[in-house]
GROMACS .gro file of C-alpha atoms in nm:
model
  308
    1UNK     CA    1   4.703  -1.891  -0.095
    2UNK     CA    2   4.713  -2.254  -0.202
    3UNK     CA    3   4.536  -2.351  -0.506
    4UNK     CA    4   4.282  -2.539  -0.355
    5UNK     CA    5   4.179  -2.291  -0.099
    6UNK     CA    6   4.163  -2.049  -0.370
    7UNK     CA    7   3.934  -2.227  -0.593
    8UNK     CA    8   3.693  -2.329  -0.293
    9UNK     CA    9   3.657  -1.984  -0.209
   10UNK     CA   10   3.619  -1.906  -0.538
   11UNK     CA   11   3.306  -2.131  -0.573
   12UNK     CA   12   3.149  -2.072  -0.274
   13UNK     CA   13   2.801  -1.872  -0.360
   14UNK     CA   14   2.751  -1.519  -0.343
   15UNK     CA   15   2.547  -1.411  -0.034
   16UNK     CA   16   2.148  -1.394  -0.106
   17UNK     CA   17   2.047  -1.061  -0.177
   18UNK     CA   18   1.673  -0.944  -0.244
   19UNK     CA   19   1.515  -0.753  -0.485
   20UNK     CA   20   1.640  -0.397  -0.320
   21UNK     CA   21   2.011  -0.533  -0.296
   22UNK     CA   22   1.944  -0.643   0.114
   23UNK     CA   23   2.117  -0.952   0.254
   24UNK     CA   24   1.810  -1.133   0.294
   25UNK     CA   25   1.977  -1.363   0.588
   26UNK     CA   26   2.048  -1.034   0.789
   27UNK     CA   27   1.651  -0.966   0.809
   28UNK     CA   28   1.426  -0.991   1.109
   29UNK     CA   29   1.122  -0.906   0.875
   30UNK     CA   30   1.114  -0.934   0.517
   31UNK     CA   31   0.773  -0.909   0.372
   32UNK     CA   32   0.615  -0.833   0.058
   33UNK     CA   33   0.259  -0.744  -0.132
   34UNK     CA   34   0.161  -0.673  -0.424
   35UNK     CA   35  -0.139  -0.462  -0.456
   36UNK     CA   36  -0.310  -0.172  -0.651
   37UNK     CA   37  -0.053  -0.120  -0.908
   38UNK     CA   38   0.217  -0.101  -0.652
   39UNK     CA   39   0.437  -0.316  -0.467
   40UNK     CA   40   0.521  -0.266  -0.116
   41UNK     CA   41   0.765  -0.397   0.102
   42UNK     CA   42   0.862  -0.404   0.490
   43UNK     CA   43   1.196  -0.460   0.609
   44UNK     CA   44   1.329  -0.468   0.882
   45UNK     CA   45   1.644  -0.527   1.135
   46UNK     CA   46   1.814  -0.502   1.501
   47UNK     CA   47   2.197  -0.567   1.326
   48UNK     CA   48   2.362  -0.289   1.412
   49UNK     CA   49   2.625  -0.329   1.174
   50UNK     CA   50   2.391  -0.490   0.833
   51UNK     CA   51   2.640  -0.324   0.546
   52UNK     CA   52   2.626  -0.256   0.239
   53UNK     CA   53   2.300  -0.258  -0.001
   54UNK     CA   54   2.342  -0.237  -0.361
   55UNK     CA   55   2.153  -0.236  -0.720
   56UNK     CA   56   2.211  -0.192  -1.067
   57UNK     CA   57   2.035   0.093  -1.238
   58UNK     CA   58   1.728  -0.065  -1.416
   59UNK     CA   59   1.383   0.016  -1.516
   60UNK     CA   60   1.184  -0.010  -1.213
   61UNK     CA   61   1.081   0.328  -1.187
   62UNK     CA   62   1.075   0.463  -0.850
   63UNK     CA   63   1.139   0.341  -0.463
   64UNK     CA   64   0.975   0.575  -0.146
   65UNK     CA   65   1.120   0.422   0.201
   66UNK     CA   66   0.967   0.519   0.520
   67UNK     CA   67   1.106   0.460   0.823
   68UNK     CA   68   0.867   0.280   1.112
   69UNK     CA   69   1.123   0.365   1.371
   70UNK     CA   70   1.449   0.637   1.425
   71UNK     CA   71   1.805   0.578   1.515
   72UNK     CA   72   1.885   0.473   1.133
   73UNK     CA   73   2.203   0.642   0.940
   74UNK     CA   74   2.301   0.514   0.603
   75UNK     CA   75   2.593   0.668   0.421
   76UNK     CA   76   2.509   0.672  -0.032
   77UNK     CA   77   2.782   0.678  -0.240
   78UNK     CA   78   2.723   0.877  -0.542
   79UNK     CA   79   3.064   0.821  -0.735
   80UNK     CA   80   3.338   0.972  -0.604
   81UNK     CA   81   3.117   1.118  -0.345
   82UNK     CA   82   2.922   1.046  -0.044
   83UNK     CA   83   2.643   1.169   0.208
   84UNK     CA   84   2.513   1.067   0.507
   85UNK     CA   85   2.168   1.071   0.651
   86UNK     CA   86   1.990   1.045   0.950
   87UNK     CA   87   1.652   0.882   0.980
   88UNK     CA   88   1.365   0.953   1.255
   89UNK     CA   89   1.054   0.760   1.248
   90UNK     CA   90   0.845   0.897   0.945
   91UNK     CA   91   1.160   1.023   0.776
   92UNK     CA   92   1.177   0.879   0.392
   93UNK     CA   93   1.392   0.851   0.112
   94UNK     CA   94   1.348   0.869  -0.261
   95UNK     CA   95   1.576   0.711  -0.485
   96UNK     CA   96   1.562   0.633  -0.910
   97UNK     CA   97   1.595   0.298  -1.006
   98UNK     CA   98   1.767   0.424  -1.339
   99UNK     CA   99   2.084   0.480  -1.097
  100UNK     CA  100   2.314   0.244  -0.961
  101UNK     CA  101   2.255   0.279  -0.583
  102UNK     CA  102   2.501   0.207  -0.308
  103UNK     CA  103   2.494   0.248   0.093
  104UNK     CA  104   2.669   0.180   0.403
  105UNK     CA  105   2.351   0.125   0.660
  106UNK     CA  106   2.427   0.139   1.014
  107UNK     CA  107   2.215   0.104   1.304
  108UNK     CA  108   1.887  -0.127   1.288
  109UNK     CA  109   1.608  -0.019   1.052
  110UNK     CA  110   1.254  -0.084   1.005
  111UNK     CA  111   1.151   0.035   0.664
  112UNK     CA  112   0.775   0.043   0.483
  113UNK     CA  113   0.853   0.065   0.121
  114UNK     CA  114   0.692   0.175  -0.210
  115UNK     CA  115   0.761   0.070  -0.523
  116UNK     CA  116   0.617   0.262  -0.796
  117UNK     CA  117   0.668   0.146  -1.175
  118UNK     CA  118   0.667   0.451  -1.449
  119UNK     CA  119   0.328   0.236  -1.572
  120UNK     CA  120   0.201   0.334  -1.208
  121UNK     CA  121   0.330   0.672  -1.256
  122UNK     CA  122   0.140   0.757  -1.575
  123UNK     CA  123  -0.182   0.595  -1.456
  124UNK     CA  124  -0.193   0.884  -1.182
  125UNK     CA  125  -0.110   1.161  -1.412
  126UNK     CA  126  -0.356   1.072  -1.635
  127UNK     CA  127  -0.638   1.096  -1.301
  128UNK     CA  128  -0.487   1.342  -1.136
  129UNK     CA  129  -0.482   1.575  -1.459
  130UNK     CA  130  -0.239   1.940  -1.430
  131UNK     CA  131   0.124   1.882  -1.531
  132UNK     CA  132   0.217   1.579  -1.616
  133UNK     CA  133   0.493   1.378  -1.391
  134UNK     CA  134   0.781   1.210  -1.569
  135UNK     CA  135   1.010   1.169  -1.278
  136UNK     CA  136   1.028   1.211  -0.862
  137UNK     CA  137   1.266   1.410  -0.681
  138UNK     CA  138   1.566   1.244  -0.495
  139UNK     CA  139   1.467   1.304  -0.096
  140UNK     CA  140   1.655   1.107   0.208
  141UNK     CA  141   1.618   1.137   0.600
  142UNK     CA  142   1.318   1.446   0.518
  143UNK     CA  143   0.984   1.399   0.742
  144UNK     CA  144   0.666   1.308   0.587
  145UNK     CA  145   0.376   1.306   0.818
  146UNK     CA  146   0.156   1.149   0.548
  147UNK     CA  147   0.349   0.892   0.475
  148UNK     CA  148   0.421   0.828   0.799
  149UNK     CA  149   0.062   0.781   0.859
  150UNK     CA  150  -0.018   0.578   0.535
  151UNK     CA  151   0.264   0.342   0.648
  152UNK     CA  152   0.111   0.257   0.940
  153UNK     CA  153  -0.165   0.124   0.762
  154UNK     CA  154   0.012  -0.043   0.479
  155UNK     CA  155   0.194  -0.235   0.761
  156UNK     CA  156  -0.126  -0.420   0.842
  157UNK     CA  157  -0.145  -0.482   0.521
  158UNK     CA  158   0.145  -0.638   0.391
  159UNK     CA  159   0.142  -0.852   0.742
  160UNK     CA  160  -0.174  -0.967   0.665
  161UNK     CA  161  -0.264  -0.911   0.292
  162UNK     CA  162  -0.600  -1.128   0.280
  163UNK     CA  163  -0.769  -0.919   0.566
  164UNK     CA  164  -0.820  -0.626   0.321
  165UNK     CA  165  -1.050  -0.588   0.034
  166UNK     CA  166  -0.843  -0.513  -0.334
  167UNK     CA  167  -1.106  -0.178  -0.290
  168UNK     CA  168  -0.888  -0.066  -0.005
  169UNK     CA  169  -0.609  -0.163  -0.146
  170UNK     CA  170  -0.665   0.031  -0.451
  171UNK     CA  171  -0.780   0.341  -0.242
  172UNK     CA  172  -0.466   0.319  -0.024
  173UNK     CA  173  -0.219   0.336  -0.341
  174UNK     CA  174  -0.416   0.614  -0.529
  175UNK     CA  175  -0.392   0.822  -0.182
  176UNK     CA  176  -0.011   0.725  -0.171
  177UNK     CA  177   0.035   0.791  -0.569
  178UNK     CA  178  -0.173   1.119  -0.544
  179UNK     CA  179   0.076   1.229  -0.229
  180UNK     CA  180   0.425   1.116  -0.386
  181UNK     CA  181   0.338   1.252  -0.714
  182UNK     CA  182   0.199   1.613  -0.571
  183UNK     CA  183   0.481   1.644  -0.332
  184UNK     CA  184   0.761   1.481  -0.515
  185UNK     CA  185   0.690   1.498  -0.857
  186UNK     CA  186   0.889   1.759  -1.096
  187UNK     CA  187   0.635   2.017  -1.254
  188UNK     CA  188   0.381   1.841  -1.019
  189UNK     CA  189   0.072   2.033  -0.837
  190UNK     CA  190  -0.082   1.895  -0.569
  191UNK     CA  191  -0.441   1.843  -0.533
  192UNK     CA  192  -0.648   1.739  -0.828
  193UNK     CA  193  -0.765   1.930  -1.130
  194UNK     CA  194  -1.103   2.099  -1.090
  195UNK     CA  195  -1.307   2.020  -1.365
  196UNK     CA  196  -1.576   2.232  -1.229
  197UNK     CA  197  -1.909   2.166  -1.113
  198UNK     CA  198  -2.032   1.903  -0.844
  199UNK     CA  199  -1.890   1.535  -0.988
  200UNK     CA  200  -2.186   1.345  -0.918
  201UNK     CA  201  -2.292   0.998  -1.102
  202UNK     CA  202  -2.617   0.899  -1.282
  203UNK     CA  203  -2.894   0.724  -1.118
  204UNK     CA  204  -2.795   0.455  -1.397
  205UNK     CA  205  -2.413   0.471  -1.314
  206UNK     CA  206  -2.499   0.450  -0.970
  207UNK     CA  207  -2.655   0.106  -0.979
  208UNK     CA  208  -2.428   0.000  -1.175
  209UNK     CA  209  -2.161   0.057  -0.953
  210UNK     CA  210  -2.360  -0.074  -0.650
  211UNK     CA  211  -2.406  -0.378  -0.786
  212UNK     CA  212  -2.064  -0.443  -0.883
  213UNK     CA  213  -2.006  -0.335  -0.553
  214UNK     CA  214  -2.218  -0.605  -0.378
  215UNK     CA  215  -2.125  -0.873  -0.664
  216UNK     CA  216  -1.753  -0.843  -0.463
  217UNK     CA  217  -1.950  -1.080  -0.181
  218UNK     CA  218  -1.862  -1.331  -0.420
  219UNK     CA  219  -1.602  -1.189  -0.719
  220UNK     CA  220  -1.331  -0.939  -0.598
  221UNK     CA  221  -1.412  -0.670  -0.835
  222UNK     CA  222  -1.118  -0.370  -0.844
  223UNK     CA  223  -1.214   0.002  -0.832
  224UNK     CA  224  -1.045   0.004  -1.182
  225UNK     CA  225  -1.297  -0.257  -1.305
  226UNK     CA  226  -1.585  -0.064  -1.198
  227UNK     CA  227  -1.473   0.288  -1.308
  228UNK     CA  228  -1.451   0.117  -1.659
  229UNK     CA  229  -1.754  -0.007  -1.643
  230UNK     CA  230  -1.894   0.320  -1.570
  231UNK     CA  231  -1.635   0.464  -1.862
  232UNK     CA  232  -1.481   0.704  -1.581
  233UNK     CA  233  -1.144   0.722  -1.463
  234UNK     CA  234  -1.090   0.589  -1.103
  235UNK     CA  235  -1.011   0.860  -1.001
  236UNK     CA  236  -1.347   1.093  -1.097
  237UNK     CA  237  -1.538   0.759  -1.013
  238UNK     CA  238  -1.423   0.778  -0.677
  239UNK     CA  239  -1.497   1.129  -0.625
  240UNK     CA  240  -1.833   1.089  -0.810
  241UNK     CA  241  -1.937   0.832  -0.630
  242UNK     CA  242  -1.891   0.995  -0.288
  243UNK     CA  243  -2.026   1.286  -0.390
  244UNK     CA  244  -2.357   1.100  -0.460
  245UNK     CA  245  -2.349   0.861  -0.215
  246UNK     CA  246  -2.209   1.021   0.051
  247UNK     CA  247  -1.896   0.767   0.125
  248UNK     CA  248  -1.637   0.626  -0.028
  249UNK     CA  249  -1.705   0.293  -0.228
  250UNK     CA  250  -1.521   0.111   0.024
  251UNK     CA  251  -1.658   0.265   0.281
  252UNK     CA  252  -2.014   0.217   0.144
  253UNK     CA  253  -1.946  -0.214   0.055
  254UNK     CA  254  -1.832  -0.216   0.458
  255UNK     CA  255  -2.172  -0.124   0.520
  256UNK     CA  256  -2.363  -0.302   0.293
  257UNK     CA  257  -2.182  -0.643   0.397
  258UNK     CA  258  -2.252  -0.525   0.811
  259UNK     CA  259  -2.623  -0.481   0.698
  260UNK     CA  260  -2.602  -0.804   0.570
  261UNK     CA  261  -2.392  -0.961   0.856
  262UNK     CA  262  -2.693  -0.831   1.102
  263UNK     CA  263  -2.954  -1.035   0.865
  264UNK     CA  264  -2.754  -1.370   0.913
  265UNK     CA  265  -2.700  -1.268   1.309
  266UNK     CA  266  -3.107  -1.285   1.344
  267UNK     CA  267  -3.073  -1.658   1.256
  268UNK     CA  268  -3.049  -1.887   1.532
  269UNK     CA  269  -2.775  -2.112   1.550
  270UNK     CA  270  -2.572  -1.959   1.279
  271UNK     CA  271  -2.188  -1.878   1.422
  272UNK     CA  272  -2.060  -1.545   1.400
  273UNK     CA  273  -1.756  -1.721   1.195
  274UNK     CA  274  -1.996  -1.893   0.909
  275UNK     CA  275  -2.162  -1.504   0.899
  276UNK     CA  276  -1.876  -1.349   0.837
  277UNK     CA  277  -1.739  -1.565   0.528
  278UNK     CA  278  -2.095  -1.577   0.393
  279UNK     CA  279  -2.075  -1.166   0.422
  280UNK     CA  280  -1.750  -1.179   0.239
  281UNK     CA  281  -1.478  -1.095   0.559
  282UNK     CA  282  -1.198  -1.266   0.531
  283UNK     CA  283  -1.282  -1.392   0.907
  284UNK     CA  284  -1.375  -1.369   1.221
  285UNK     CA  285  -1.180  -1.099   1.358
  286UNK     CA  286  -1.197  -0.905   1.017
  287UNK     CA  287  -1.576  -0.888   1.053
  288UNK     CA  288  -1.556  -0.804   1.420
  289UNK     CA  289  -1.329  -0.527   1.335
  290UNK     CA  290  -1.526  -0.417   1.058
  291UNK     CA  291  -1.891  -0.504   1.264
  292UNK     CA  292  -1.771  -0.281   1.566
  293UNK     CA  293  -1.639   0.044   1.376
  294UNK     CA  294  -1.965   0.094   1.186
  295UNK     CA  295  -2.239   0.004   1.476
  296UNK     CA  296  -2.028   0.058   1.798
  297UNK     CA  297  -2.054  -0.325   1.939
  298UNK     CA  298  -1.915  -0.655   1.862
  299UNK     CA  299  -2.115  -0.872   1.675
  300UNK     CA  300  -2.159  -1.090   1.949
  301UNK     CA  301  -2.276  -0.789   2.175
  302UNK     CA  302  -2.495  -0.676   1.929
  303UNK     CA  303  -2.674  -1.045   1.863
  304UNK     CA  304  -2.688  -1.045   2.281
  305UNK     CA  305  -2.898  -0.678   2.236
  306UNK     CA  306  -3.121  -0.751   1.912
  307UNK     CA  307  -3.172  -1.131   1.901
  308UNK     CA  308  -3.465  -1.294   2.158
   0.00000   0.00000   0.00000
């Protein structure tokens, strides 16, 4: 090879990779979100022949992929070795982020994926209570009905990240966290400890929570900000506060802003879009959404039924 050749091949770049060793020019979808302690990406492609993915071991802590869609094989190299998997829709994988991970992927893929740090990690054993986690077992082309269903609502939210609350958010990667760590987990149990007796807040601790609930109209207050405040993990604050209220927290704010939302709808000439940013919805169609699963109409319908 001629000298010249050699050193323009020598400088050309090396192709883009991502943060989970993907050739980030090969991708049909390649998003990303950040969100209750975890970060979750989708990914996604119809190249039939994408290659090779690879990382150096680091410490990330842990990576759960679930697959949106079947027809997937990818072939990891472990040394010397190899094996190869095949991937239905809902199958995942597991995989340590202290190893060096390499694999041959062939056929498209659509992937939902979970990041979990060991910070994440030790937040959940310290809710959950029972044995304590250190690491997750390896797992690749296995079904997972949960996840499978949990992906399918993390994809609407790592498409559209500012249509959901951080409250969901943070109840969506506790449920995840609680599920990986029970199922997965070495030494792990599933369920949650039973402390015994009904978990039920103060009258004090209630309204305390309420209102930090309804202050999220304006500030977007965290689950983890109001379980401190009430000096309870999120975890028993969750519980607690279901148990006395009867609904989740989310659940419960939902409500409280579609109460609200009905208030504004009495007033005449107020739009359905300047209600819903004044209830705190991201927008229109959020509220609508929202509006519709708790009283059984649109917003508009229910203005047509209730307004003179």
């Amino acid at each position: 090879m001629p000298a010249q050749q050699r050193q323009f091949l020598e400088a050309q770049p090396a192709p883009s990779t991502d943060a989970l060793g993907c050739s980030a020019s090969k991708l049909a979808l390649n998003q990303e979100f950040h969100g209750g302690g975890l970060t979750f990406y989708r990914k996604s492609t119809d190249n039939e022949r994408f290659g090779n993915v690879a990382t150096p071991a680091s410490d990330r802590g842990f990576l759960v992929g679930v697959a949106m869609r079947g027809g997937h094989r990818r072939r990891i190299l472990h040394g010397n070795h190899a094996s190869t998997h095949d991937f239905d829709q809902g199958s995942i994988y597991i995989r340590d982020f202290t190893d060096d991970y390499r694999a041959d992927l062939q056929g498209g893929f659509d992937f939902m994926l979970i990041e979990l740090s060991r910070d994440f990690i030790e937040r959940v054993n310290d809710e959950k209570g029972g044995p304590r986690v250190s690491s997750l077992l390896p797992r690749a082309g296995e079904g997972d009905a949960v996840l499978a269903h949990l992906s399918q609502v993390l994809a609407g939210v790592v498409a559209d990240p500012a249509a959901s609350s951080s409250l969901f958010v943070d109840h969506l990667s506790l449920a995840i966290g609680t599920h990986v760590l029970g199922q997965y987990g070495a030494g792990a149990t599933s369920g949650w400890a039973d402390t015994g007796g009904a978990r039920v807040l103060s009258r004090k601790l209630e309204a305390r929570a309420k209102d930090m609930l309804l202050a999220t109209l304006r500030e977007n207050a965290s689950i983890a900000d109001i379980a401190e405040a009430c000096n309870l993990s999120r975890s028993y604050f969750i519980k607690a506060f279901r148990q006395t209220v009867g609904t989740t927290p989310h659940r419960w704010l939902l409500e409280q802003r579609v109460q609200k939302a009905q208030e504004l709808l009495r007033v005449p000439g107020r739009s359905i879009t300047d209600v819903a940013l004044l209830c705190g919805f991201a927008d229109q169609a959020h509220m609508t959404r929202v509006f519709t699963s708790v009283v059984g109409v649109s917003p508009g319908a229910w203005r047509r039924e209730n307004v003179g």
